[in-house]
Coordinates of C-alpha atoms in Angstrom, one line a residue:
M1 CA -14.6 -0.4 20.9
I2 CA -17.3 1.6 22.7
N3 CA -21.0 2.1 22.4
T4 CA -21.4 5.7 23.4
T5 CA -21.4 8.8 21.3
Q6 CA -18.7 10.6 23.2
V7 CA -15.6 9.8 25.3
D8 CA -13.8 11.8 28.0
V9 CA -10.2 12.4 27.4
I10 CA -8.5 12.9 30.8
G11 CA -4.8 13.3 31.5
S12 CA -2.1 14.9 33.5
A13 CA 0.8 17.2 32.6
P14 CA 2.8 19.8 34.5
A15 CA 0.7 22.9 35.4
G16 CA 0.6 25.4 32.6
T17 CA 1.2 22.9 29.8
V18 CA -0.8 23.7 26.7
V19 CA -2.7 20.6 25.5
S20 CA -4.5 20.4 22.2
I21 CA -7.0 17.6 21.7
N22 CA -8.2 17.6 18.1
D23 CA -9.1 21.3 17.7
E24 CA -9.7 22.2 21.3
I25 CA -6.9 23.9 23.3
L26 CA -6.6 23.3 27.0
I27 CA -4.1 24.3 29.7
A28 CA -3.3 21.9 32.5
G29 CA -4.4 23.4 35.8
D30 CA -2.6 23.8 39.1
D31 CA -3.7 20.2 39.9
Q32 CA -1.8 19.1 36.7
Q33 CA -5.0 17.7 35.2
F34 CA -6.8 18.3 31.9
K35 CA -10.1 16.9 30.7
T36 CA -12.4 17.3 27.7
T37 CA -15.2 15.4 26.0
V38 CA -14.8 14.3 22.4
S39 CA -17.9 13.5 20.3
L40 CA -17.6 10.4 18.2
D41 CA -18.9 9.4 14.7
E42 CA -19.9 5.8 14.0
G43 CA -16.8 3.8 13.2
P44 CA -13.2 4.7 13.9
N45 CA -12.4 8.1 15.3
L46 CA -8.9 9.6 15.5
I47 CA -8.1 11.6 18.6
E48 CA -4.9 13.6 18.3
I49 CA -3.3 14.9 21.6
L50 CA -0.5 17.4 21.4
A51 CA 1.2 18.9 24.5
S52 CA 3.9 21.6 24.8
D53 CA 5.4 23.5 27.7
D54 CA 7.3 26.8 28.1
N55 CA 10.6 25.1 27.7
G56 CA 9.8 23.9 24.1
N57 CA 9.2 20.3 25.1
E58 CA 6.5 18.6 23.0
M59 CA 4.7 15.3 23.0
S60 CA 2.1 13.9 20.7
L61 CA -0.2 10.9 20.9
L62 CA -2.7 9.5 18.4
L63 CA -5.6 7.4 19.6
T64 CA -8.2 5.6 17.6
V65 CA -11.5 5.0 19.3
T66 CA -14.1 2.9 17.5
Y67 CA -17.8 3.8 18.1
E68 CA -20.3 1.0 17.4
P69 CA -23.9 1.8 18.4

């Protein structure tokens, strides 16, 4: 549970990996890092992270973050 209206989603993946966080598409940089900020509504918020590389490998992760002001 957090008490802020947004949360940073930060991760690492091989350079060039396409990462989708909810509806935002990112590409892991040469430093193998990606980052975005997700706005939260009051209560539980589902954050869906999907990653895929050029070789067809895929990974998904669902996170629930609860915002209570």
